[in-house]
mmCIF file of C-alpha atoms in Angstrom:
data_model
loop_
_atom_site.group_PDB
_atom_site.id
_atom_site.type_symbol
_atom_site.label_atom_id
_atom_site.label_comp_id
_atom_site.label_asym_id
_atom_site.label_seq_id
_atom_site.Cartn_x
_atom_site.Cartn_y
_atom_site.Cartn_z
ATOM 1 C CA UNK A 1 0.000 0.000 0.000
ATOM 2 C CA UNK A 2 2.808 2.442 0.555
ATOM 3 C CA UNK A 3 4.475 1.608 -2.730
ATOM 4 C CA UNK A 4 1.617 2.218 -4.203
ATOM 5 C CA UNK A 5 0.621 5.685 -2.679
ATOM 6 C CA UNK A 6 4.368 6.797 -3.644
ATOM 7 C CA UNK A 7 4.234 5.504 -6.904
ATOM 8 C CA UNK A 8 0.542 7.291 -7.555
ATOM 9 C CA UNK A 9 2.037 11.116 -5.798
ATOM 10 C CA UNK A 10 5.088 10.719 -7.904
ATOM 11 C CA UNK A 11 3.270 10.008 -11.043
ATOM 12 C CA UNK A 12 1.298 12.961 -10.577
ATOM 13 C CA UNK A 13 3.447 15.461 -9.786
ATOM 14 C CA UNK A 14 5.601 13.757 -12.796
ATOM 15 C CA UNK A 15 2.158 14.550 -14.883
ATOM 16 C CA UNK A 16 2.047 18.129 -13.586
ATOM 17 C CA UNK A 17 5.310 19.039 -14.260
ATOM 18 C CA UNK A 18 5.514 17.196 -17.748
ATOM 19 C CA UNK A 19 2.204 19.252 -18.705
ATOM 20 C CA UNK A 20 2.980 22.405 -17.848
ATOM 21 C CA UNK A 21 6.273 22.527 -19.575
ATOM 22 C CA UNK A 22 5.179 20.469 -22.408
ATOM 23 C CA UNK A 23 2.289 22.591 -23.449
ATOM 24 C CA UNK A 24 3.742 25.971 -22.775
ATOM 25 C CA UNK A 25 6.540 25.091 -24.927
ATOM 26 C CA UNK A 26 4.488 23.338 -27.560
ATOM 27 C CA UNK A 27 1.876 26.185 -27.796
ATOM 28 C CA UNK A 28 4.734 28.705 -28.215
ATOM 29 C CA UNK A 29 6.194 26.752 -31.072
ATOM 30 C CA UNK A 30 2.418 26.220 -32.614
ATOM 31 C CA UNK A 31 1.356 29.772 -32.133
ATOM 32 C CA UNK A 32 4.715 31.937 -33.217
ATOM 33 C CA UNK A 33 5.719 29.390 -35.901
ATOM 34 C CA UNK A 34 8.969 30.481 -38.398
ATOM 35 C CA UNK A 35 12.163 30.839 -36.714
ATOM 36 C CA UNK A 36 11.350 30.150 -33.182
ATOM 37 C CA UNK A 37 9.545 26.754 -34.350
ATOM 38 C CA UNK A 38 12.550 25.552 -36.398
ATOM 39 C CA UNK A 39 14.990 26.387 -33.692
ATOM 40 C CA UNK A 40 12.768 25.011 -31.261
ATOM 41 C CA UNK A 41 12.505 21.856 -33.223
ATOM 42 C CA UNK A 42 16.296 21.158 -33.422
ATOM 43 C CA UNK A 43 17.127 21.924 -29.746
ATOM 44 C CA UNK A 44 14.215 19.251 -28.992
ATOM 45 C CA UNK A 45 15.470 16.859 -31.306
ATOM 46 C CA UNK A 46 18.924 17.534 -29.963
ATOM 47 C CA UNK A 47 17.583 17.213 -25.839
ATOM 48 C CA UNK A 48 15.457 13.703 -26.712
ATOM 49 C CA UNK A 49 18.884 11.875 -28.064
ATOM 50 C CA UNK A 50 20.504 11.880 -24.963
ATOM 51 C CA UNK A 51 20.532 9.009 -22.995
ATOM 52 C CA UNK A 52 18.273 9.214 -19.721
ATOM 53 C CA UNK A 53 19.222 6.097 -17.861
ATOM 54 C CA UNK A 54 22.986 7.483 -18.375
ATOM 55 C CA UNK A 55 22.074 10.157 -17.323
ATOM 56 C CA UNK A 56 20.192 8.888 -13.829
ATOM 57 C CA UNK A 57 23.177 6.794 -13.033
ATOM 58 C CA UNK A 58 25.293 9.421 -13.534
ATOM 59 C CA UNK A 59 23.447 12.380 -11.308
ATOM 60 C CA UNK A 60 23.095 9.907 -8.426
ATOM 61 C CA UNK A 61 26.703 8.616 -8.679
ATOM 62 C CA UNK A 62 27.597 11.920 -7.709
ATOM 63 C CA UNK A 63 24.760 12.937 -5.292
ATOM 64 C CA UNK A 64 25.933 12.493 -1.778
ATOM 65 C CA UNK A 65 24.551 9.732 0.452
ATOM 66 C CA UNK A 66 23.882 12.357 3.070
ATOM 67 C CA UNK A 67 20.952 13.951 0.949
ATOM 68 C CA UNK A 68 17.782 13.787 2.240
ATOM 69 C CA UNK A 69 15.611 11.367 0.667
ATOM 70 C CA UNK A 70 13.454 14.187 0.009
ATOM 71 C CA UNK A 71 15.650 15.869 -2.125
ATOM 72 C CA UNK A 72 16.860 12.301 -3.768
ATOM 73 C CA UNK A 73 13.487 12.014 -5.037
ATOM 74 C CA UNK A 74 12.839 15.430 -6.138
ATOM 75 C CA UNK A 75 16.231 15.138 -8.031
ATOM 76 C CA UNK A 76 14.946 11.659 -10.060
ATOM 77 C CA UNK A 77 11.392 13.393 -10.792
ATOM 78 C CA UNK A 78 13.447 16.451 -12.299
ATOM 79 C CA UNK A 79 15.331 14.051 -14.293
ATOM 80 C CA UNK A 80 12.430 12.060 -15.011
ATOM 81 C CA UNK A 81 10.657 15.372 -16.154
ATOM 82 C CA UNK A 82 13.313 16.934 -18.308
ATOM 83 C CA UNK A 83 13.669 13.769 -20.384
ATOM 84 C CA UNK A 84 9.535 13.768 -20.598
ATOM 85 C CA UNK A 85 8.084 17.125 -22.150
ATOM 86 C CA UNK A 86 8.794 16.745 -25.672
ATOM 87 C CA UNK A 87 6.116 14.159 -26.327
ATOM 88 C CA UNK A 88 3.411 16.797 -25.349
ATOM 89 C CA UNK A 89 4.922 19.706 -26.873
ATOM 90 C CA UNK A 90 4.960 17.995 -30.180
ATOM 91 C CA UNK A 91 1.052 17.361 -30.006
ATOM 92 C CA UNK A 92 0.278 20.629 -28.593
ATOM 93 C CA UNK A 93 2.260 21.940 -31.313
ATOM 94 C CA UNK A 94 0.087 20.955 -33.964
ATOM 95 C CA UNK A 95 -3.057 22.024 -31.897
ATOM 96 C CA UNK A 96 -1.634 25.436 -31.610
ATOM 97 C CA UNK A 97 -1.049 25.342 -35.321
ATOM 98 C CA UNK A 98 -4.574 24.276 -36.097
ATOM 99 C CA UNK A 99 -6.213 26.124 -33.540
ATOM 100 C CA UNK A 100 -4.520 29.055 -34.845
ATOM 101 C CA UNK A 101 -5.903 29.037 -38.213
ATOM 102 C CA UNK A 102 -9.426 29.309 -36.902
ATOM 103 C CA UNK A 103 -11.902 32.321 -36.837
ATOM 104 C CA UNK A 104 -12.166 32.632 -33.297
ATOM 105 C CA UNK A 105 -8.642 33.555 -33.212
ATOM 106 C CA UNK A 106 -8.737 35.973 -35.737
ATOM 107 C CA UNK A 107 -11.321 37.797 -33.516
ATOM 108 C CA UNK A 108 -9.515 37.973 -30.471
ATOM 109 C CA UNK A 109 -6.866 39.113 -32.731
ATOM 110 C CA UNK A 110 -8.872 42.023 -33.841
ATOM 111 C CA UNK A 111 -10.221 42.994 -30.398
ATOM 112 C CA UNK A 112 -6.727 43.318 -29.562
ATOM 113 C CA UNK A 113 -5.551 40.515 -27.074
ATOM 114 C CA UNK A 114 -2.177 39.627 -26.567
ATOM 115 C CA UNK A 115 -0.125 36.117 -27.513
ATOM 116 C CA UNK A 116 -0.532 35.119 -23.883
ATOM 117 C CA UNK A 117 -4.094 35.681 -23.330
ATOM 118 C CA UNK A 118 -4.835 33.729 -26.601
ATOM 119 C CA UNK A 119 -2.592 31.429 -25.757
ATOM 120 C CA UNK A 120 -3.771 30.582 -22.139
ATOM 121 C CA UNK A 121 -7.267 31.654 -22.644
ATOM 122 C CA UNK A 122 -8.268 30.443 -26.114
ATOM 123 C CA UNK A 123 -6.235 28.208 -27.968
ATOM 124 C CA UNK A 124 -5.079 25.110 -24.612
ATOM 125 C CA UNK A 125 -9.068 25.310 -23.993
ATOM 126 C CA UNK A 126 -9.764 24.121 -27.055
ATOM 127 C CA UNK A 127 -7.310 21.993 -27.002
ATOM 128 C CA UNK A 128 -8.506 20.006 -23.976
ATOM 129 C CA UNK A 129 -9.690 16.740 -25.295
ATOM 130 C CA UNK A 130 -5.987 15.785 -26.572
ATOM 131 C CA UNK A 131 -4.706 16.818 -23.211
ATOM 132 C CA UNK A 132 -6.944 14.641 -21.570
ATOM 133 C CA UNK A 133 -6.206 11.705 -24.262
ATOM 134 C CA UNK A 134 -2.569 11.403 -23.310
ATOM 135 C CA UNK A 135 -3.267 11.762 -19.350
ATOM 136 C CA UNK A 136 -3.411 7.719 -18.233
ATOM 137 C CA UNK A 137 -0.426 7.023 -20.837
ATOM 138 C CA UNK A 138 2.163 9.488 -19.116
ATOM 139 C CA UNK A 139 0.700 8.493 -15.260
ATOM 140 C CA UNK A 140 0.865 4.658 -16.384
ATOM 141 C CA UNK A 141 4.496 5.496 -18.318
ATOM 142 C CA UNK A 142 5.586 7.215 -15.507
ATOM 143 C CA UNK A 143 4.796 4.349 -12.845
ATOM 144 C CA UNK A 144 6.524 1.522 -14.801
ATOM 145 C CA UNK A 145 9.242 3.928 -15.603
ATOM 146 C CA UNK A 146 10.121 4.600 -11.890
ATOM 147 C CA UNK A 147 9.092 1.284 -10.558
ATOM 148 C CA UNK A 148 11.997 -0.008 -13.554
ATOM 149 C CA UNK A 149 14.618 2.479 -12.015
ATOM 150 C CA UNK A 150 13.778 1.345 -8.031
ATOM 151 C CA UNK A 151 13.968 -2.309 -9.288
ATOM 152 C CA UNK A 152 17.513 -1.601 -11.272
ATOM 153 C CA UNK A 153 18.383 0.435 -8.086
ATOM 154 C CA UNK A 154 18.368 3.736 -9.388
ATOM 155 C CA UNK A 155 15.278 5.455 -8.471
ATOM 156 C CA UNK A 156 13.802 5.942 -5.213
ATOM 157 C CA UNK A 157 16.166 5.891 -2.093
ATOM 158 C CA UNK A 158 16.246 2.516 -0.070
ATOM 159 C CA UNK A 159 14.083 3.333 2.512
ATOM 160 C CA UNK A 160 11.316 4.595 0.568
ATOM 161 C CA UNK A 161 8.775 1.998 -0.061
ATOM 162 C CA UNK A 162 7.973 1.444 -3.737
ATOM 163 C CA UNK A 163 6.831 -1.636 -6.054
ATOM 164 C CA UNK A 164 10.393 -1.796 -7.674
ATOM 165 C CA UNK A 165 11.949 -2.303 -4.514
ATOM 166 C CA UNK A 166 9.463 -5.271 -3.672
ATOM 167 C CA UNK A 167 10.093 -6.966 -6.955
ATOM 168 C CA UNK A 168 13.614 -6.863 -6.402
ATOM 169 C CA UNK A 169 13.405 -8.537 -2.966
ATOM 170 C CA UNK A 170 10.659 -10.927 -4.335
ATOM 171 C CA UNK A 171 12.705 -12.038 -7.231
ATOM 172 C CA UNK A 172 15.955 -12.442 -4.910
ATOM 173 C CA UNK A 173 13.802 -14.620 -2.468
ATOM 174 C CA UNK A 174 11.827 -16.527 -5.063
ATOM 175 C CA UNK A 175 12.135 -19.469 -3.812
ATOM 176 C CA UNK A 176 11.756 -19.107 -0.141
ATOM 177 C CA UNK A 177 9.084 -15.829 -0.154
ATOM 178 C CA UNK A 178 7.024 -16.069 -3.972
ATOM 179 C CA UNK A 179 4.704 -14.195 -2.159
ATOM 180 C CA UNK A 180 6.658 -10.927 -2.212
ATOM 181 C CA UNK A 181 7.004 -10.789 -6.021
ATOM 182 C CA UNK A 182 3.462 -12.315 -6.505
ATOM 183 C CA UNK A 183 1.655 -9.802 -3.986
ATOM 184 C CA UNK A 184 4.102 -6.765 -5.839
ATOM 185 C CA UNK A 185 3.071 -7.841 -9.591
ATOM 186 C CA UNK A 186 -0.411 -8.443 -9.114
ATOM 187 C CA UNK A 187 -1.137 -4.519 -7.246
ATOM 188 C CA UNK A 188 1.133 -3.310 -10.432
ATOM 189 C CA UNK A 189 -1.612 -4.873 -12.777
ATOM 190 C CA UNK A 190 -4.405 -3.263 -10.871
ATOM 191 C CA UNK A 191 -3.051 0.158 -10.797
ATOM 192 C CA UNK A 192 -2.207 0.727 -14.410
ATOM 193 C CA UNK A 193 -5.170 -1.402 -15.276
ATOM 194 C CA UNK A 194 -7.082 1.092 -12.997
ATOM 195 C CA UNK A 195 -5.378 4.008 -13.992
ATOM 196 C CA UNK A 196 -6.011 3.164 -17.812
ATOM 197 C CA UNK A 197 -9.693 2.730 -17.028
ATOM 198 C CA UNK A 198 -10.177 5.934 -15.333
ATOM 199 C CA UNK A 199 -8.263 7.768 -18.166
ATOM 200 C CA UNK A 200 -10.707 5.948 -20.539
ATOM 201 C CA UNK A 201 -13.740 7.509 -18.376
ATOM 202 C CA UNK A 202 -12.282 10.804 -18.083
ATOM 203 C CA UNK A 203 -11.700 11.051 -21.722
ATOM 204 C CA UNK A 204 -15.245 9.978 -22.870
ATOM 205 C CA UNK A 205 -16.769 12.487 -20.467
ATOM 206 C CA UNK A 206 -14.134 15.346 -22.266
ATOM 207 C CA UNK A 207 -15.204 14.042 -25.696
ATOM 208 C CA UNK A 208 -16.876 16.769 -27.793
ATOM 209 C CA UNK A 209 -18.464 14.671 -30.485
ATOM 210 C CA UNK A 210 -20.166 12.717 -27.657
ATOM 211 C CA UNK A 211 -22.089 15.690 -26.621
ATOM 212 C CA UNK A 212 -22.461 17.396 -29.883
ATOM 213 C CA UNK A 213 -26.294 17.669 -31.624
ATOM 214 C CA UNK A 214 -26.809 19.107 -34.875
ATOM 215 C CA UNK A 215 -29.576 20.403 -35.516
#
């Protein structure tokens, strides 16, 4: 139960953090377009080559033991983060460049709003139901991805419960404790199972074409 609850906060401040940057970015590239697109596009395609579990084993090979675990885990989501974002930006990206295009836009334009209130007011509204779409991937994405790190041994600190850390114990004492390993894999299931359900229900109540009449 406390893996779990760990896992679940972490994910979600790993969603909250992933979003916001993500879809700032990506609706600054979509709205401004021309030079600051291309250049954006390079320096993204330039950041998502380099090599994140390098990277992880690298940061915490030089992080002192006497860090609070705190601060261990707020270094790994930070990580975790800064190799995330340019999934969403892409797909915001082309929202903002659709969304652009449209009439309501061009009105806001003409009344005289700024980038940042069209931006932020207008264009990410409209843009909710992809948002929405992609929420259960990253949260499930970002559970197997840190519950993969605590089992390699490079994610949470020791003492922090997590469901890595109880499938590396289970798998060392197969033979003598399959319980640990069994108990571990099985509440893994049910979360992202759960998780992926819940996004399903949250995007169908989001959907526009569900709710639309024509008349």
């Amino acid at each position: 139960f406390f893996g779990m609850r760990i896992a679940i906060l972490f994910s979600a401040a790993f969603l909250v953090l992933t979003y916001l940057v993500g879809i700032a970015i990506g609706c600054l590239m979509g709205y401004f377009g021309g030079v600051f697109d291309l250049v954006g596009q390079r320096l993204i395609e330039i950041w998502s080559n380099m090599p994140f579990l390098y990277v992880v084993i690298i940061v915490f090979s030089v992080v002192p033991s006497s860090l609070s675990n705190t601060a261990r885990i707020l270094i790994l989501l930070m990580i975790m983060v800064a190799f995330s974002w340019m999934g969403m930006t892409y797909y915001m990206r082309t929202g903002a460049y659709k969304e652009k295009a449209r009439d309501y836009v061009a009105a806001v334009e003409a009344l005289g709003a700024g980038p940042g209130r069209i931006i932020f007011r207008h264009i990410i509204p409209n843009t909710l139901a992809t948002i929405v779409t992609f929420m259960p991937f990253t949260i499930v994405g970002a559970i197997t991805a840190v519950t993969a790190l605590d089992y390699l041994g490079f994610g949470l600190p020791p003492p922090t419960p997590s469901l890595g850390e109880l499938l590396k114990q289970g798998t060392d004492n197969l033979t003598t404790a399959p319980w640990i390993v069994s108990s571990s894999f099985v509440a893994l299931v049910l979360l992202l199972t759960l998780v992926a359900f819940v996004g399903e229900a949250i995007r169908e109540a989001f959907d526009p074409k569900k709710f639309t009449v024509y008349k």
